[in-house]
PDB file of C-alpha atoms in Angstrom:
ATOM      1  CA  UNK Q 331       0.000   0.000   0.000  1.00  0.00           C
ATOM      2  CA  UNK Q 332       1.181   3.485  -0.782  1.00  0.00           C
ATOM      3  CA  UNK Q 333      -0.279   6.729   0.486  1.00  0.00           C
ATOM      4  CA  UNK Q 334      -0.203  10.108  -1.138  1.00  0.00           C
ATOM      5  CA  UNK Q 335      -1.518  13.471  -0.018  1.00  0.00           C
ATOM      6  CA  UNK Q 336      -2.862  16.309  -2.097  1.00  0.00           C
ATOM      7  CA  UNK Q 337      -3.512  19.823  -0.840  1.00  0.00           C
ATOM      8  CA  UNK Q 338      -5.476  20.799  -3.949  1.00  0.00           C
ATOM      9  CA  UNK Q 339      -9.227  21.196  -3.625  1.00  0.00           C
ATOM     10  CA  UNK Q 340      -9.809  18.290  -6.015  1.00  0.00           C
ATOM     11  CA  UNK Q 341     -11.160  15.191  -4.294  1.00  0.00           C
ATOM     12  CA  UNK Q 342      -9.969  11.661  -4.926  1.00  0.00           C
ATOM     13  CA  UNK Q 343     -12.338   8.687  -4.972  1.00  0.00           C
ATOM     14  CA  UNK Q 344     -10.760   7.291  -1.815  1.00  0.00           C
ATOM     15  CA  UNK Q 345      -9.918  10.617  -0.193  1.00  0.00           C
ATOM     16  CA  UNK Q 346      -9.971  10.771   3.594  1.00  0.00           C
ATOM     17  CA  UNK Q 347      -8.885  13.609   5.881  1.00  0.00           C
ATOM     18  CA  UNK Q 348      -5.364  13.127   7.196  1.00  0.00           C
ATOM     19  CA  UNK Q 349      -5.390  13.596  10.984  1.00  0.00           C
ATOM     20  CA  UNK Q 350      -2.002  15.340  11.187  1.00  0.00           C
ATOM     21  CA  UNK Q 351      -2.084  17.568   8.130  1.00  0.00           C
ATOM     22  CA  UNK Q 352      -4.642  20.333   8.059  1.00  0.00           C
ATOM     23  CA  UNK Q 353      -6.253  21.059   4.731  1.00  0.00           C
ATOM     24  CA  UNK Q 354      -4.706  18.087   2.971  1.00  0.00           C
ATOM     25  CA  UNK Q 355      -6.506  15.000   1.789  1.00  0.00           C
ATOM     26  CA  UNK Q 356      -4.721  11.656   1.600  1.00  0.00           C
ATOM     27  CA  UNK Q 357      -5.632   8.423  -0.049  1.00  0.00           C
ATOM     28  CA  UNK Q 358      -4.203   4.943  -0.057  1.00  0.00           C
ATOM     29  CA  UNK Q 359      -3.721   2.932  -3.197  1.00  0.00           C
ATOM     30  CA  UNK Q 360      -2.879  -0.717  -3.631  1.00  0.00           C
ATOM     31  CA  UNK Q 361      -0.401  -1.359  -6.436  1.00  0.00           C
ATOM     32  CA  UNK Q 362      -1.660  -3.843  -8.985  1.00  0.00           C
ATOM     33  CA  UNK Q 363       0.831  -6.616  -9.838  1.00  0.00           C
ATOM     34  CA  UNK Q 364      -0.322  -6.513 -13.453  1.00  0.00           C
ATOM     35  CA  UNK Q 365      -1.819  -3.836 -15.701  1.00  0.00           C
ATOM     36  CA  UNK Q 366      -5.591  -3.697 -15.586  1.00  0.00           C
ATOM     37  CA  UNK Q 367      -5.810  -4.099 -19.366  1.00  0.00           C
ATOM     38  CA  UNK Q 368      -4.056  -7.473 -19.143  1.00  0.00           C
ATOM     39  CA  UNK Q 369      -6.365  -8.530 -16.309  1.00  0.00           C
ATOM     40  CA  UNK Q 370      -9.450  -7.522 -18.328  1.00  0.00           C
ATOM     41  CA  UNK Q 371      -8.100  -9.386 -21.356  1.00  0.00           C
ATOM     42  CA  UNK Q 372      -7.634 -12.590 -19.337  1.00  0.00           C
ATOM     43  CA  UNK Q 373     -11.114 -12.288 -17.825  1.00  0.00           C
ATOM     44  CA  UNK Q 374     -12.461 -11.598 -21.319  1.00  0.00           C
ATOM     45  CA  UNK Q 375     -11.097 -14.946 -22.496  1.00  0.00           C
ATOM     46  CA  UNK Q 376     -13.127 -16.719 -19.821  1.00  0.00           C
ATOM     47  CA  UNK Q 377     -16.481 -15.240 -20.832  1.00  0.00           C
ATOM     48  CA  UNK Q 378     -16.984 -17.238 -24.077  1.00  0.00           C
ATOM     49  CA  UNK Q 379     -16.090 -20.465 -22.224  1.00  0.00           C
ATOM     50  CA  UNK Q 380     -18.523 -19.662 -19.434  1.00  0.00           C
ATOM     51  CA  UNK Q 381     -21.235 -18.780 -21.954  1.00  0.00           C
ATOM     52  CA  UNK Q 382     -20.794 -22.084 -23.813  1.00  0.00           C
ATOM     53  CA  UNK Q 383     -20.819 -24.000 -20.511  1.00  0.00           C
ATOM     54  CA  UNK Q 384     -24.040 -22.291 -19.375  1.00  0.00           C
ATOM     55  CA  UNK Q 385     -25.704 -22.966 -22.740  1.00  0.00           C
ATOM     56  CA  UNK Q 386     -24.654 -26.627 -22.560  1.00  0.00           C
ATOM     57  CA  UNK Q 387     -25.986 -26.934 -18.999  1.00  0.00           C
ATOM     58  CA  UNK Q 388     -29.280 -25.348 -20.080  1.00  0.00           C
ATOM     59  CA  UNK Q 389     -29.695 -27.614 -23.098  1.00  0.00           C
ATOM     60  CA  UNK Q 390     -28.631 -30.594 -21.000  1.00  0.00           C
ATOM     61  CA  UNK Q 391     -31.220 -29.994 -18.273  1.00  0.00           C
ATOM     62  CA  UNK Q 392     -33.984 -29.168 -20.763  1.00  0.00           C
ATOM     63  CA  UNK Q 393     -33.221 -32.263 -22.818  1.00  0.00           C
ATOM     64  CA  UNK Q 394     -33.041 -34.473 -19.741  1.00  0.00           C
ATOM     65  CA  UNK Q 395     -36.318 -33.209 -18.284  1.00  0.00           C
ATOM     66  CA  UNK Q 396     -38.265 -33.216 -21.537  1.00  0.00           C
ATOM     67  CA  UNK Q 397     -36.983 -36.501 -22.969  1.00  0.00           C
ATOM     68  CA  UNK Q 398     -37.146 -38.432 -19.708  1.00  0.00           C
ATOM     69  CA  UNK Q 399     -40.657 -37.189 -18.986  1.00  0.00           C
ATOM     70  CA  UNK Q 400     -41.880 -37.947 -22.505  1.00  0.00           C
ATOM     71  CA  UNK Q 401     -40.451 -41.479 -22.424  1.00  0.00           C
ATOM     72  CA  UNK Q 402     -41.956 -42.132 -19.000  1.00  0.00           C
ATOM     73  CA  UNK Q 403     -45.407 -40.927 -20.113  1.00  0.00           C
ATOM     74  CA  UNK Q 404     -45.278 -43.026 -23.280  1.00  0.00           C
ATOM     75  CA  UNK Q 405     -44.287 -46.104 -21.327  1.00  0.00           C
ATOM     76  CA  UNK Q 406     -46.903 -45.678 -18.559  1.00  0.00           C
ATOM     77  CA  UNK Q 407     -49.711 -45.133 -21.100  1.00  0.00           C
ATOM     78  CA  UNK Q 408     -48.661 -48.190 -23.106  1.00  0.00           C
ATOM     79  CA  UNK Q 409     -47.684 -46.257 -26.240  1.00  0.00           C
ATOM     80  CA  UNK Q 410     -44.198 -47.747 -26.130  1.00  0.00           C
ATOM     81  CA  UNK Q 411     -42.938 -51.178 -25.111  1.00  0.00           C
ATOM     82  CA  UNK Q 412     -40.557 -51.699 -22.207  1.00  0.00           C
ATOM     83  CA  UNK Q 413     -37.634 -52.789 -24.414  1.00  0.00           C
ATOM     84  CA  UNK Q 414     -38.032 -49.816 -26.737  1.00  0.00           C
ATOM     85  CA  UNK Q 415     -38.371 -47.375 -23.810  1.00  0.00           C
ATOM     86  CA  UNK Q 416     -35.219 -48.798 -22.221  1.00  0.00           C
ATOM     87  CA  UNK Q 417     -33.161 -48.486 -25.409  1.00  0.00           C
ATOM     88  CA  UNK Q 418     -34.427 -44.954 -26.083  1.00  0.00           C
ATOM     89  CA  UNK Q 419     -33.651 -43.938 -22.519  1.00  0.00           C
ATOM     90  CA  UNK Q 420     -30.076 -45.204 -22.938  1.00  0.00           C
ATOM     91  CA  UNK Q 421     -29.701 -42.902 -25.941  1.00  0.00           C
ATOM     92  CA  UNK Q 422     -30.983 -39.996 -23.816  1.00  0.00           C
ATOM     93  CA  UNK Q 423     -28.497 -40.892 -21.067  1.00  0.00           C
ATOM     94  CA  UNK Q 424     -25.587 -40.840 -23.523  1.00  0.00           C
ATOM     95  CA  UNK Q 425     -26.613 -37.451 -24.963  1.00  0.00           C
ATOM     96  CA  UNK Q 426     -27.338 -35.878 -21.592  1.00  0.00           C
ATOM     97  CA  UNK Q 427     -24.275 -37.393 -19.937  1.00  0.00           C
ATOM     98  CA  UNK Q 428     -21.944 -36.309 -22.733  1.00  0.00           C
ATOM     99  CA  UNK Q 429     -23.122 -32.711 -22.790  1.00  0.00           C
ATOM    100  CA  UNK Q 430     -23.081 -32.555 -18.983  1.00  0.00           C
ATOM    101  CA  UNK Q 431     -19.471 -33.689 -18.803  1.00  0.00           C
ATOM    102  CA  UNK Q 432     -18.333 -31.199 -21.451  1.00  0.00           C
ATOM    103  CA  UNK Q 433     -20.216 -28.447 -19.607  1.00  0.00           C
ATOM    104  CA  UNK Q 434     -18.528 -29.445 -16.330  1.00  0.00           C
ATOM    105  CA  UNK Q 435     -15.059 -29.183 -17.875  1.00  0.00           C
ATOM    106  CA  UNK Q 436     -15.788 -25.848 -19.580  1.00  0.00           C
ATOM    107  CA  UNK Q 437     -17.335 -24.293 -16.466  1.00  0.00           C
ATOM    108  CA  UNK Q 438     -14.331 -25.365 -14.398  1.00  0.00           C
ATOM    109  CA  UNK Q 439     -11.895 -23.928 -16.946  1.00  0.00           C
ATOM    110  CA  UNK Q 440     -13.741 -20.617 -17.311  1.00  0.00           C
ATOM    111  CA  UNK Q 441     -14.019 -20.101 -13.554  1.00  0.00           C
ATOM    112  CA  UNK Q 442     -10.349 -21.056 -13.134  1.00  0.00           C
ATOM    113  CA  UNK Q 443      -9.397 -18.229 -15.499  1.00  0.00           C
ATOM    114  CA  UNK Q 444     -11.479 -15.801 -13.397  1.00  0.00           C
ATOM    115  CA  UNK Q 445      -9.875 -17.089 -10.180  1.00  0.00           C
ATOM    116  CA  UNK Q 446      -6.388 -16.704 -11.662  1.00  0.00           C
ATOM    117  CA  UNK Q 447      -7.171 -13.149 -12.742  1.00  0.00           C
ATOM    118  CA  UNK Q 448      -8.436 -12.386  -9.222  1.00  0.00           C
ATOM    119  CA  UNK Q 449      -5.297 -13.846  -7.655  1.00  0.00           C
ATOM    120  CA  UNK Q 450      -2.965 -11.939  -9.961  1.00  0.00           C
ATOM    121  CA  UNK Q 451      -4.842  -8.657  -9.529  1.00  0.00           C
ATOM    122  CA  UNK Q 452      -4.085  -8.504  -5.806  1.00  0.00           C
ATOM    123  CA  UNK Q 453      -7.475  -6.855  -5.196  1.00  0.00           C
ATOM    124  CA  UNK Q 454      -9.049  -9.842  -3.472  1.00  0.00           C
ATOM    125  CA  UNK Q 455      -8.138 -11.933  -0.470  1.00  0.00           C
ATOM    126  CA  UNK Q 456      -5.385 -14.416  -1.309  1.00  0.00           C
ATOM    127  CA  UNK Q 457      -7.255 -17.147   0.589  1.00  0.00           C
ATOM    128  CA  UNK Q 458     -10.404 -16.489  -1.432  1.00  0.00           C
ATOM    129  CA  UNK Q 459      -8.450 -16.364  -4.697  1.00  0.00           C
ATOM    130  CA  UNK Q 460      -6.557 -19.595  -3.966  1.00  0.00           C
ATOM    131  CA  UNK Q 461      -9.775 -21.351  -2.910  1.00  0.00           C
ATOM    132  CA  UNK Q 462     -11.246 -20.369  -6.258  1.00  0.00           C
ATOM    133  CA  UNK Q 463      -8.207 -21.441  -8.214  1.00  0.00           C
ATOM    134  CA  UNK Q 464      -7.810 -24.843  -6.524  1.00  0.00           C
ATOM    135  CA  UNK Q 465     -11.510 -25.703  -6.640  1.00  0.00           C
ATOM    136  CA  UNK Q 466     -12.062 -24.657 -10.248  1.00  0.00           C
ATOM    137  CA  UNK Q 467      -8.883 -26.262 -11.577  1.00  0.00           C
ATOM    138  CA  UNK Q 468      -9.960 -29.471  -9.815  1.00  0.00           C
ATOM    139  CA  UNK Q 469     -13.402 -29.085 -11.357  1.00  0.00           C
ATOM    140  CA  UNK Q 470     -11.836 -28.699 -14.808  1.00  0.00           C
ATOM    141  CA  UNK Q 471      -9.420 -31.618 -14.396  1.00  0.00           C
ATOM    142  CA  UNK Q 472     -12.032 -34.065 -13.083  1.00  0.00           C
ATOM    143  CA  UNK Q 473     -14.531 -32.907 -15.720  1.00  0.00           C
ATOM    144  CA  UNK Q 474     -11.908 -33.489 -18.411  1.00  0.00           C
ATOM    145  CA  UNK Q 475     -11.078 -36.924 -16.975  1.00  0.00           C
ATOM    146  CA  UNK Q 476     -14.777 -37.806 -17.055  1.00  0.00           C
ATOM    147  CA  UNK Q 477     -15.007 -36.647 -20.662  1.00  0.00           C
ATOM    148  CA  UNK Q 478     -11.984 -38.782 -21.573  1.00  0.00           C
ATOM    149  CA  UNK Q 479     -13.529 -41.694 -19.625  1.00  0.00           C
ATOM    150  CA  UNK Q 480     -10.357 -42.339 -17.663  1.00  0.00           C
ATOM    151  CA  UNK Q 481     -10.565 -45.434 -15.475  1.00  0.00           C
ATOM    152  CA  UNK Q 482     -11.395 -44.903 -11.818  1.00  0.00           C
ATOM    153  CA  UNK Q 483     -12.927 -41.458 -12.381  1.00  0.00           C
ATOM    154  CA  UNK Q 484     -16.539 -41.021 -11.374  1.00  0.00           C
ATOM    155  CA  UNK Q 485     -18.938 -38.113 -11.085  1.00  0.00           C
ATOM    156  CA  UNK Q 486     -18.607 -38.292  -7.293  1.00  0.00           C
ATOM    157  CA  UNK Q 487     -15.013 -37.028  -7.593  1.00  0.00           C
ATOM    158  CA  UNK Q 488     -16.336 -33.865  -9.213  1.00  0.00           C
ATOM    159  CA  UNK Q 489     -18.718 -32.958  -6.390  1.00  0.00           C
ATOM    160  CA  UNK Q 490     -16.167 -31.732  -3.802  1.00  0.00           C
ATOM    161  CA  UNK Q 491     -14.547 -29.418  -6.352  1.00  0.00           C
ATOM    162  CA  UNK Q 492     -17.878 -28.096  -7.622  1.00  0.00           C
ATOM    163  CA  UNK Q 493     -18.991 -27.622  -4.000  1.00  0.00           C
ATOM    164  CA  UNK Q 494     -15.854 -25.666  -3.103  1.00  0.00           C
ATOM    165  CA  UNK Q 495     -16.246 -23.586  -6.254  1.00  0.00           C
ATOM    166  CA  UNK Q 496     -19.804 -22.777  -5.162  1.00  0.00           C
ATOM    167  CA  UNK Q 497     -18.484 -21.617  -1.776  1.00  0.00           C
ATOM    168  CA  UNK Q 498     -15.881 -19.539  -3.625  1.00  0.00           C
ATOM    169  CA  UNK Q 499     -18.518 -17.881  -5.839  1.00  0.00           C
ATOM    170  CA  UNK Q 500     -20.542 -17.107  -2.699  1.00  0.00           C
ATOM    171  CA  UNK Q 501     -17.429 -15.576  -1.087  1.00  0.00           C
ATOM    172  CA  UNK Q 502     -16.758 -13.444  -4.167  1.00  0.00           C
ATOM    173  CA  UNK Q 503     -20.370 -12.292  -4.166  1.00  0.00           C
ATOM    174  CA  UNK Q 504     -20.230 -11.329  -0.498  1.00  0.00           C
ATOM    175  CA  UNK Q 505     -16.952  -9.484  -1.063  1.00  0.00           C
ATOM    176  CA  UNK Q 506     -18.379  -7.509  -3.975  1.00  0.00           C
ATOM    177  CA  UNK Q 507     -21.576  -6.636  -2.094  1.00  0.00           C
ATOM    178  CA  UNK Q 508     -19.564  -5.439   0.909  1.00  0.00           C
ATOM    179  CA  UNK Q 509     -17.373  -3.314  -1.366  1.00  0.00           C
ATOM    180  CA  UNK Q 510     -20.485  -1.869  -2.961  1.00  0.00           C
ATOM    181  CA  UNK Q 511     -21.884  -0.876   0.420  1.00  0.00           C
ATOM    182  CA  UNK Q 512     -18.561   0.605   1.551  1.00  0.00           C
ATOM    183  CA  UNK Q 513     -18.597   2.962  -1.450  1.00  0.00           C
ATOM    184  CA  UNK Q 514     -22.019   4.289  -0.473  1.00  0.00           C
ATOM    185  CA  UNK Q 515     -21.244   4.757   3.212  1.00  0.00           C
ATOM    186  CA  UNK Q 516     -20.848   8.235   4.756  1.00  0.00           C
ATOM    187  CA  UNK Q 517     -17.463   9.757   4.070  1.00  0.00           C
ATOM    188  CA  UNK Q 518     -17.239   8.460   0.527  1.00  0.00           C
ATOM    189  CA  UNK Q 519     -16.476  11.295  -1.851  1.00  0.00           C
ATOM    190  CA  UNK Q 520     -17.155  11.253  -5.558  1.00  0.00           C
ATOM    191  CA  UNK Q 521     -14.345  11.767  -8.028  1.00  0.00           C
ATOM    192  CA  UNK Q 522     -14.505  14.910 -10.144  1.00  0.00           C
ATOM    193  CA  UNK Q 523     -15.969  14.636 -13.613  1.00  0.00           C
TER     194      UNK Q 523
END
């Protein structure tokens, strides 16, 4: 952290009265380990991955719910035989399972890029940033292993990483909300336009 004081009447966004210097306003700044343009570029690379993952999850859940429900109704009303319903449901499982696994890997990768950008920016808690990085990289690696059908890998291995990533996203949300409230608290001064 560095601090600088300015005796000009212009106000800084983070300006606070300095207790020892009359008439001067001081503000603290945290140096960023990397330029903000590079950080925005890295976060920008994650957005298409996250968008594709969300679309795949949406299609996956819609397909699963619609197809499974339709097959169940057809079977219970007698419109389809048990053997046919079973074989058609296996096809649904392959389609839904395949898109789900790809979505898991892409979501893990996209969130890992965000977590890395947060860690490198130095603007967030290191514990929070590392929690995000470890959980999302694990999510990506296990999702990729599921997609590649590596032996010994099951969906249950993905759950701890996805759970930790959910806790991380909650922590990021709380951090951002708290920062938002701190900017609207008394004593906050607007920057000149």
